Coordinates of N, CA and C in Angstrom, one line a residue:
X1 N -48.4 11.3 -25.4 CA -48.5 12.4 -26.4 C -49.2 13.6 -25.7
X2 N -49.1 14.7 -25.9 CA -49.1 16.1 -25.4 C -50.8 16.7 -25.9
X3 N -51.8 16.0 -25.4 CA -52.7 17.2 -25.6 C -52.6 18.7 -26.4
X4 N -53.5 18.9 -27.3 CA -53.8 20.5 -27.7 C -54.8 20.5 -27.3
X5 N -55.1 22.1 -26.4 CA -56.3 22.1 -26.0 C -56.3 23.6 -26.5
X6 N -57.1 24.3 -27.3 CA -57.2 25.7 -27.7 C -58.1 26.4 -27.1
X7 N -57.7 27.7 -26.7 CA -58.2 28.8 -26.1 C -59.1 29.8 -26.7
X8 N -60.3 29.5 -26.9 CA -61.1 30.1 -27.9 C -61.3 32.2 -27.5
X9 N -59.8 32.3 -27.6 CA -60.1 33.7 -27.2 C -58.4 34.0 -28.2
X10 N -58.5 35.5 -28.1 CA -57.5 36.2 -28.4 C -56.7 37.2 -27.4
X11 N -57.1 37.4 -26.5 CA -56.5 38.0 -25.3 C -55.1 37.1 -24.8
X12 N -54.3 37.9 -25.1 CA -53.0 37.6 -24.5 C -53.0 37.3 -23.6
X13 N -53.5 38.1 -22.6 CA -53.4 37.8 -21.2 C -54.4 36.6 -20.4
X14 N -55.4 36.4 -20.9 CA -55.8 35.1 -20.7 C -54.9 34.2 -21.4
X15 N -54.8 34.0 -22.5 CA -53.6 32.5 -22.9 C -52.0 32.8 -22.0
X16 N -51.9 33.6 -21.8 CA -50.8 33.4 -20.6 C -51.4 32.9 -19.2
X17 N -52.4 33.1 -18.7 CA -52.6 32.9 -17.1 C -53.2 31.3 -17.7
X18 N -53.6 31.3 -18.6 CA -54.0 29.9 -18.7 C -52.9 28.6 -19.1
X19 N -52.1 29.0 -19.3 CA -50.9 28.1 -20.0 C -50.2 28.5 -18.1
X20 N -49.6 29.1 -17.5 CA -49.5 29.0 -16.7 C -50.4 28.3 -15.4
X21 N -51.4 28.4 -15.2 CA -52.1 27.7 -14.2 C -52.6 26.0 -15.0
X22 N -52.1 25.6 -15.9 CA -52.1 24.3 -16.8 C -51.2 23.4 -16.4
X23 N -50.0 24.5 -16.4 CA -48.6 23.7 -16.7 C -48.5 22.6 -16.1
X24 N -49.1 22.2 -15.0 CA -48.6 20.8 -14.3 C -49.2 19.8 -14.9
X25 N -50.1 20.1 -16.0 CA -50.5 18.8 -17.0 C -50.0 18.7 -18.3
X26 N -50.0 17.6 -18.8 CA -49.1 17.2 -20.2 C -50.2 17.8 -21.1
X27 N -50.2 19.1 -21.5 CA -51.2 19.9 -22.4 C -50.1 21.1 -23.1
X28 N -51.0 21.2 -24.3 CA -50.3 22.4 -25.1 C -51.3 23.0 -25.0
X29 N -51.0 24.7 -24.8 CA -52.4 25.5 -25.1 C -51.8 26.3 -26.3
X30 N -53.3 26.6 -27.3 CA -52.8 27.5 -28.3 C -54.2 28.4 -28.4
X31 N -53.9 29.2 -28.9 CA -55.2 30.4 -29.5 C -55.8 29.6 -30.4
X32 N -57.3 30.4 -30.3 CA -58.3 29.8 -31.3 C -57.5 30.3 -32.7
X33 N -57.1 31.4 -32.6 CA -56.4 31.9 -34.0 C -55.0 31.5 -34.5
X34 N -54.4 31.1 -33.6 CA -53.1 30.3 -33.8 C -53.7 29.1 -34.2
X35 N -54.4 28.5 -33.9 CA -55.0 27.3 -34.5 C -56.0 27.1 -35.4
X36 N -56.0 28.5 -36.2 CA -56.6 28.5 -37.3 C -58.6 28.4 -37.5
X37 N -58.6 29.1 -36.4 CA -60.1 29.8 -36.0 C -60.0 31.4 -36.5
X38 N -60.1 32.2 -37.9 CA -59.8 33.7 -37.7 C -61.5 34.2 -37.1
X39 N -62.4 33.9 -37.3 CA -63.5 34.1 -36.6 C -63.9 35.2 -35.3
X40 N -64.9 35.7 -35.7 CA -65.0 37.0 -34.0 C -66.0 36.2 -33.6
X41 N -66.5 35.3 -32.3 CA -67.5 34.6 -31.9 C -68.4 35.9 -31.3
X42 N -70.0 35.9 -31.8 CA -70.6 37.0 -31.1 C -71.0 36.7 -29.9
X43 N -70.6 37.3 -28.8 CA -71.2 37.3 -27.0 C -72.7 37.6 -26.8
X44 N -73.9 37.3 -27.3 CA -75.1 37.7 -27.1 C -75.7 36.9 -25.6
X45 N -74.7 36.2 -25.1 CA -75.1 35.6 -23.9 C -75.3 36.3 -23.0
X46 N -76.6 36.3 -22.0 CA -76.8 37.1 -20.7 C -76.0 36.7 -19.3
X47 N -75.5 35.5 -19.4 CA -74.6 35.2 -18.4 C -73.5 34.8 -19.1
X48 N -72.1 34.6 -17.9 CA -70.8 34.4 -18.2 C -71.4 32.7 -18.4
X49 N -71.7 32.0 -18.6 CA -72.1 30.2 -18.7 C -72.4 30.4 -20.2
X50 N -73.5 31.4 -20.6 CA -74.0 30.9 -22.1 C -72.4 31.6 -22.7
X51 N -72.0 32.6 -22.4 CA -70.8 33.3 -23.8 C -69.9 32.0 -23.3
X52 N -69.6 32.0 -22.2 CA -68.3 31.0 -22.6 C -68.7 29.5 -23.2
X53 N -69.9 28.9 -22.9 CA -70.3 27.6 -23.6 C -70.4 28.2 -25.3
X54 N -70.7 29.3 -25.3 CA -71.1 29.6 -26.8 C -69.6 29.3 -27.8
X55 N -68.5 30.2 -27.4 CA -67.3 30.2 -27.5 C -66.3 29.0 -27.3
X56 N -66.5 28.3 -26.4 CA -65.8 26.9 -26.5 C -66.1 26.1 -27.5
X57 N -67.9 26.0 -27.5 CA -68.3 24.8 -28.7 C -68.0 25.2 -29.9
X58 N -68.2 26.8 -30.0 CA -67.9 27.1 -31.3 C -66.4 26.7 -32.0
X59 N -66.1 26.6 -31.1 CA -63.7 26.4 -31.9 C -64.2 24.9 -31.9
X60 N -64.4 24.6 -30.9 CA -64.5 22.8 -31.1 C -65.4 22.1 -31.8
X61 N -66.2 22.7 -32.4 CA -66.9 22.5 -33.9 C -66.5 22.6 -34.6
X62 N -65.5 23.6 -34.5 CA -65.0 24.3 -36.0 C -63.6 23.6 -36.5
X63 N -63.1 23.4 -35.3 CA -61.7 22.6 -35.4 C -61.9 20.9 -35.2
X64 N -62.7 20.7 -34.8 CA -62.6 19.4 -33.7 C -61.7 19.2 -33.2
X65 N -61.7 19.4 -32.2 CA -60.6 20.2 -31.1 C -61.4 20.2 -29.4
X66 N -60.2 19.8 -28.6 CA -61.1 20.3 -26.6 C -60.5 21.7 -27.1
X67 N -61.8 22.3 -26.6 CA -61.7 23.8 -26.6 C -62.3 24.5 -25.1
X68 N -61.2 25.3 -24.8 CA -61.6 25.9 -23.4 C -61.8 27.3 -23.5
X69 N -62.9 27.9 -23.2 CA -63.2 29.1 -23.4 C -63.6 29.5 -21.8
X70 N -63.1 31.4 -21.4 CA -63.6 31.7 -20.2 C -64.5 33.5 -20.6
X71 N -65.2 32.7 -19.8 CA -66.2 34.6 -19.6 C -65.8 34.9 -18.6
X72 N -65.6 35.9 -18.3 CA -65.5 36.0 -16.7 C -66.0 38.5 -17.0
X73 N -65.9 38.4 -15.9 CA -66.3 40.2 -15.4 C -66.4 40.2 -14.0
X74 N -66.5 41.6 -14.3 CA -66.5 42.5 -12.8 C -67.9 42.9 -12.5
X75 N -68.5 42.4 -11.2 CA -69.6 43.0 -10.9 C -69.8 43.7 -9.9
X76 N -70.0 45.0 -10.1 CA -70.0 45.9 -8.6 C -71.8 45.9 -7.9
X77 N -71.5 46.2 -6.9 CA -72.9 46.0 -6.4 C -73.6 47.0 -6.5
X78 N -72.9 48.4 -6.1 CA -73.7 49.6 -6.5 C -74.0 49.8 -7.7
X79 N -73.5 49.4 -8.5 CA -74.1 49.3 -10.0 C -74.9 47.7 -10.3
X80 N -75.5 46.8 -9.3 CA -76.6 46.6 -9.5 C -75.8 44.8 -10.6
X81 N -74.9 45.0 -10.1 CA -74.1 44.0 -11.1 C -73.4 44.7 -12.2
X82 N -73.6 45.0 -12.7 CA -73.1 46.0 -14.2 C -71.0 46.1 -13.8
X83 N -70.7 45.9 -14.7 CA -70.5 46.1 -15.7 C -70.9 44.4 -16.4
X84 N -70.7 43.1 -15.3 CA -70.8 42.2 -15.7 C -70.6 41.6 -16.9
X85 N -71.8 40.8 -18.1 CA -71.3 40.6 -19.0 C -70.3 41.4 -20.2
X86 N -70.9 42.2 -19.6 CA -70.3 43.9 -20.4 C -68.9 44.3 -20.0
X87 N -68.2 43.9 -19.3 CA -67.7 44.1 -18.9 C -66.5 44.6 -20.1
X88 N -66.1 43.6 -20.8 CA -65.1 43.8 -22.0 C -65.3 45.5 -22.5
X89 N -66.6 45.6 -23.0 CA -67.2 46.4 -23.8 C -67.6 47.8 -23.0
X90 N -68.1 47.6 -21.9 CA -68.3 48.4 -20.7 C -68.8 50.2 -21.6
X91 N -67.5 50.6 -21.9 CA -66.9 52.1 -22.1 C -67.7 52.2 -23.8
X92 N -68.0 51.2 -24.7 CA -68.0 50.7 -25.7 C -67.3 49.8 -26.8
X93 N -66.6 50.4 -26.5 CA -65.0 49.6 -27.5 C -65.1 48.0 -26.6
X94 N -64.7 47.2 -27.5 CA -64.5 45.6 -27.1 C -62.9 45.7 -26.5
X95 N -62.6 45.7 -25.4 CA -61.4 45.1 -25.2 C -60.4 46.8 -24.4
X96 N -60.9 48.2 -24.8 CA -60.3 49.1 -24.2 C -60.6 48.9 -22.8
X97 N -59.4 48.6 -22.1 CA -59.6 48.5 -21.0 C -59.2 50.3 -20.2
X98 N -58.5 51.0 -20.9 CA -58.2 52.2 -20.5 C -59.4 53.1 -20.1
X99 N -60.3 52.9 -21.7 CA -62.1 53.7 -21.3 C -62.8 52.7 -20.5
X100 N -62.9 51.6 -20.4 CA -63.5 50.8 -19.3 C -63.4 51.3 -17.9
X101 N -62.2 51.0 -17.9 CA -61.4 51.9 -16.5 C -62.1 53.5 -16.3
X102 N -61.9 53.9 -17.3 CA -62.2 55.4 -17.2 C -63.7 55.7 -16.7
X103 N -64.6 55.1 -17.2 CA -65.9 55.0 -17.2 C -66.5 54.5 -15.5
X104 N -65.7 53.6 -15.6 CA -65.9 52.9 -13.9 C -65.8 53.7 -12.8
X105 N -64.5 54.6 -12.8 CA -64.2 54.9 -12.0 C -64.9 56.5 -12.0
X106 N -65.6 57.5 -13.0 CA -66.4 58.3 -13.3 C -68.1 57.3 -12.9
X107 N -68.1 55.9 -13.2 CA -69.5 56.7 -12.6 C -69.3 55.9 -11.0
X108 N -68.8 55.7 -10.2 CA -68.7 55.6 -8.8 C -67.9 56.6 -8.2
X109 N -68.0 57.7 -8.9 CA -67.1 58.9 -8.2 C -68.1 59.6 -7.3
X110 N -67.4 59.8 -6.2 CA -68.0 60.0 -4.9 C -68.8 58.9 -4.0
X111 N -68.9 57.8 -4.8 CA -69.3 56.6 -3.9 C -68.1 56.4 -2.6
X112 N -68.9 55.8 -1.5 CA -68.3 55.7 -0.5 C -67.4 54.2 -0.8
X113 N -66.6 54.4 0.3 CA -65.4 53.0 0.3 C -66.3 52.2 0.4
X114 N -67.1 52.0 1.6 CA -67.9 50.8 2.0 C -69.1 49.9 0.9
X115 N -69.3 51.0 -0.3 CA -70.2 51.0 -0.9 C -69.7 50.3 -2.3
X116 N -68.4 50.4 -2.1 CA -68.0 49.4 -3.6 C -67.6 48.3 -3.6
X117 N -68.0 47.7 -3.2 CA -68.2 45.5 -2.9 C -68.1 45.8 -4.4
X118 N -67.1 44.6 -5.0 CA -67.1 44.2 -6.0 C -66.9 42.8 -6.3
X119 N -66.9 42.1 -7.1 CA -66.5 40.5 -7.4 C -66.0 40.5 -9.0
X120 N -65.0 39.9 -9.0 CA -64.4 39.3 -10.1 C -65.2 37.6 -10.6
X121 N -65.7 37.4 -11.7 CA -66.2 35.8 -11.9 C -65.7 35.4 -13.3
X122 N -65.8 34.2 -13.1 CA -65.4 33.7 -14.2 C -65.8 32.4 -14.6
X123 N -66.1 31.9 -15.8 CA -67.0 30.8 -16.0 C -66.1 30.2 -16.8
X124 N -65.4 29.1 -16.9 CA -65.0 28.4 -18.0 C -65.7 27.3 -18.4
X125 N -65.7 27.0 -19.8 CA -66.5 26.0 -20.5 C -65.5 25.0 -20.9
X126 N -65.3 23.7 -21.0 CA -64.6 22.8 -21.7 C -66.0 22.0 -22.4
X127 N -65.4 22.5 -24.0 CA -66.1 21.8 -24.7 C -65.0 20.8 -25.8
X128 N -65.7 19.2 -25.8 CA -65.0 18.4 -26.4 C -65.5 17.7 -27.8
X129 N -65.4 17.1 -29.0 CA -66.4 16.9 -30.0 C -67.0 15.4 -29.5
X130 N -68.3 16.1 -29.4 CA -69.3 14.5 -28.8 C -70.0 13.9 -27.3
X131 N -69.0 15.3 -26.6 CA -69.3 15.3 -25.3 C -69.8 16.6 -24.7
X132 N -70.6 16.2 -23.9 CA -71.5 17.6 -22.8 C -70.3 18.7 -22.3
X133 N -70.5 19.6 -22.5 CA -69.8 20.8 -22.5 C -69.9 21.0 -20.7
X134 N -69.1 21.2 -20.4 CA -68.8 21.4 -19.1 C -68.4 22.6 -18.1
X135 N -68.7 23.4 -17.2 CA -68.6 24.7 -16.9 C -67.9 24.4 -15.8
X136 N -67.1 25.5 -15.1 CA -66.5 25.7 -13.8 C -66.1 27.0 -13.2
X137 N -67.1 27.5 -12.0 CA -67.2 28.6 -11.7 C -65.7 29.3 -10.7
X138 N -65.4 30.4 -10.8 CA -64.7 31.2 -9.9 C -65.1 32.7 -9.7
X139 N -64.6 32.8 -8.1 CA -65.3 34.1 -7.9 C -64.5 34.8 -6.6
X140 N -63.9 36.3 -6.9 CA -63.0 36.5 -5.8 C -63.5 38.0 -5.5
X141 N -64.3 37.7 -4.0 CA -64.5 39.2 -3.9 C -63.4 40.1 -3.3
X142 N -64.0 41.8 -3.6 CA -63.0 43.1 -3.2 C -64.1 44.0 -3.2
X143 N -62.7 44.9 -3.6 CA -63.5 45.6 -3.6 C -63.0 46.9 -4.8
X144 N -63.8 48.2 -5.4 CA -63.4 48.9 -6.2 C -62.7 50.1 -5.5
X145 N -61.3 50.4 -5.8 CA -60.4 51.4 -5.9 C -60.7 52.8 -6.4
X146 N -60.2 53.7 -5.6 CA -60.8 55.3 -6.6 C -59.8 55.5 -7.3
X147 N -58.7 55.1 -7.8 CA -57.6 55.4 -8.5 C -56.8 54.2 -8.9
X148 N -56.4 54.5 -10.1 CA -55.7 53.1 -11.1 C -54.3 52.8 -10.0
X149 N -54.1 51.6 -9.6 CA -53.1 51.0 -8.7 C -52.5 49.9 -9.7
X150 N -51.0 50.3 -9.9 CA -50.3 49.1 -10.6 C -50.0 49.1 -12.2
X151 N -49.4 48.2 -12.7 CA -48.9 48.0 -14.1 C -49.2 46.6 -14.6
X152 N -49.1 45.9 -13.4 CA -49.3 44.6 -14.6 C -51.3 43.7 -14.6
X153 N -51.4 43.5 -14.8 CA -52.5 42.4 -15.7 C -53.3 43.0 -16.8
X154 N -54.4 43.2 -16.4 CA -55.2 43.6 -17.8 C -56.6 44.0 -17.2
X155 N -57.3 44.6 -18.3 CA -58.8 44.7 -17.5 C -59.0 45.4 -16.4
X156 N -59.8 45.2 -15.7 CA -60.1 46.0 -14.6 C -58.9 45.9 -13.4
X157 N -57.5 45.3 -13.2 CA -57.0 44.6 -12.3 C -56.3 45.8 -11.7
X158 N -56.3 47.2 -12.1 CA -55.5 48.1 -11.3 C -56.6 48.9 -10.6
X159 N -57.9 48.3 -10.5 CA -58.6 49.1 -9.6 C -59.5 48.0 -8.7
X160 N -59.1 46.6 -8.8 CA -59.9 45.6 -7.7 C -58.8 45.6 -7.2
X161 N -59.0 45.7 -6.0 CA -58.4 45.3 -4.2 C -58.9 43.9 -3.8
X162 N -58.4 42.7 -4.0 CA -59.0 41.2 -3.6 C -59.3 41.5 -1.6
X163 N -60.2 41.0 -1.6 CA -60.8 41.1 0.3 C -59.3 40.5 0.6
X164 N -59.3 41.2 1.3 CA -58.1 40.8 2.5 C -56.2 40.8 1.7
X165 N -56.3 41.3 0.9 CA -55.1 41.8 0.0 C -54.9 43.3 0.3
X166 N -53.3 43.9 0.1 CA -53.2 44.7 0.6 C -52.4 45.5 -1.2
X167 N -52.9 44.7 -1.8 CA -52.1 45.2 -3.1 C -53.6 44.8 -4.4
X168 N -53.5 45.9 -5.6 CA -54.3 45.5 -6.1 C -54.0 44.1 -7.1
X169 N -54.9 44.0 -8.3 CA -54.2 42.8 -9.0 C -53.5 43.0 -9.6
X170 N -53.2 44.2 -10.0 CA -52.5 44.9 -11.3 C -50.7 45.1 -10.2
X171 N -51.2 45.5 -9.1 CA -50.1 45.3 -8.4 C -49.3 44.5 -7.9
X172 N -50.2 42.6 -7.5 CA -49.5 41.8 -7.1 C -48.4 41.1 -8.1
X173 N -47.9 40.1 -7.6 CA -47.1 39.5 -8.9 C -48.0 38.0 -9.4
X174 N -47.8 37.6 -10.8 CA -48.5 37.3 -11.4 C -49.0 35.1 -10.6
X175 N -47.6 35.5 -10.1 CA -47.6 33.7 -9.1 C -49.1 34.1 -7.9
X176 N -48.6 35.6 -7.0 CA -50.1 35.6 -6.4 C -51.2 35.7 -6.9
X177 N -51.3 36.8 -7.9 CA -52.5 36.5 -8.9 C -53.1 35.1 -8.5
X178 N -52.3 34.4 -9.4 CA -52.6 33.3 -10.0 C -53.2 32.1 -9.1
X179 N -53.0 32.6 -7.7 CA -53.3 32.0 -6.1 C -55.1 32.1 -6.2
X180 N -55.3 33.7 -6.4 CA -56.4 34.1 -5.8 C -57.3 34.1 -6.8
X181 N -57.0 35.0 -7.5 CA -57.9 35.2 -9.1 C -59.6 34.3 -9.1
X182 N -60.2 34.9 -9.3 CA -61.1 34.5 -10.1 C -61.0 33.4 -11.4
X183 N -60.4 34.0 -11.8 CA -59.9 32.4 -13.1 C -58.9 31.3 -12.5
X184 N -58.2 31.8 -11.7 CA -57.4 30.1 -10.8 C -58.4 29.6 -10.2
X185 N -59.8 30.2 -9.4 CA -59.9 29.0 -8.6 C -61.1 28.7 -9.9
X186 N -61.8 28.7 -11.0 CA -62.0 28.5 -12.0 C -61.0 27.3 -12.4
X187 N -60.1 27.7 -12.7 CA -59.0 26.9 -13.3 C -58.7 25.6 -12.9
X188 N -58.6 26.4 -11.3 CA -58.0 25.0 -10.4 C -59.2 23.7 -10.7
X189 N -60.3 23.9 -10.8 CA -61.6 23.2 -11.0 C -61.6 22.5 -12.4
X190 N -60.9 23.3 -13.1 CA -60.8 22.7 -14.7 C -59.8 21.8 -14.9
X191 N -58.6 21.8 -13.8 CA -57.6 21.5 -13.4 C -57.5 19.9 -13.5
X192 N -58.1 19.8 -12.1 CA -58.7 18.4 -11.5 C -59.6 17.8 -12.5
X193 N -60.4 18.5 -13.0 CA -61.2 17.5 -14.7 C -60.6 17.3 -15.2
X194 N -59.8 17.4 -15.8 CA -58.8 17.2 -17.1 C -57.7 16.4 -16.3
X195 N -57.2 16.5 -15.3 CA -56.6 15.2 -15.1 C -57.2 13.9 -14.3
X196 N -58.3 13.9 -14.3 CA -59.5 12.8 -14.6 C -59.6 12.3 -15.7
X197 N -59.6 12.8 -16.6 CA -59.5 12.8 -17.8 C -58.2 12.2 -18.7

């Protein structure tokens, strides 16, 4: 029988990379709102571990349901980490990634190349009803771009350059993504538990 495991998020583009980086196990993924969570979970967490534990347990309380929730952001160094948990919200708006982008790349204007080390992270939580919630880190450094590169992912991905990539992420295709990403090797980690499981 086919696992449902729900994605305690609404972002399209995470329920795609995650049904895709899944597929080799007998699992259905669905939205916390396809599965009948309408709920906005509040992110008051200081790290990507508390929002996404917050967010997992929450659907899988609410459903009884494995629920897999990911925090993940961008932290640049010259900004000291920032945009980090903030990341979504960055610009203010939850989720505009166009003023996010805009904002980023305004306040590192005139920073040097050398000077924008960045990392992508991502924290996923598998929370199950009755059992210790469980976390799995990824983390892909680069570096930040002075100009939007690319059309496809989401979020910050047309202005990170992955270390030793010659394309950004918005520019690669979604199979290399899916190699390097911050949430694959996250994933890959969530991967191998669940088929222990």
């Amino acid at each position: 029988m086919t696992r449902i495991i729900v994605l305690a998020s609404r972002n399209e583009g995470k329920l795609t990379e995650l049904r895709s980086l899944l597929s080799s196990l007998d699992l259905s993924v669905v939205s916390s709102f396809d599965a009948g969570y309408k709920l906005s979970i509040a992110e008051n967490g200081t790290t990507f571990v508390e929002n996404a534990c917050t967010k997992a347990e929450t659907v899988s309380k609410a459903l009884d349901c494995w629920a897999v929730a990911d925090d993940s952001g961008l932290e640049v160094d010259y900004l000291q980490g920032m945009p980090g948990v903030h990341s979504a919200r960055y610009a203010g708006n939850q989720g505009d990634d166009s003023l996010n982008n805009e904002k980023l790349l305004s306040v590192l204007a005139g920073v040097h190349k050398e000077a924008r080390n960045a990392r992508f992270v991502s924290v996923i939580a598998l929370a199950r009803p009755l059992q210790k919630t469980v976390c799995f880190e990824g983390i892909c450094e680069g570096t930040i771009l002075t100009e939007l590169r690319g059309q496809g992912g989401f979020g910050y991905d047309a202005l990170f350059l992955p270390q030793g990539e010659q394309e950004s992420f918005a520019e690669m295709s979604a199979e290399r993504k899916n190699l390097i990403s911050h949430r694959a090797i996250a994933m890959a980690k969530l991967r191998e538990h669940l088929g222990k499981l």
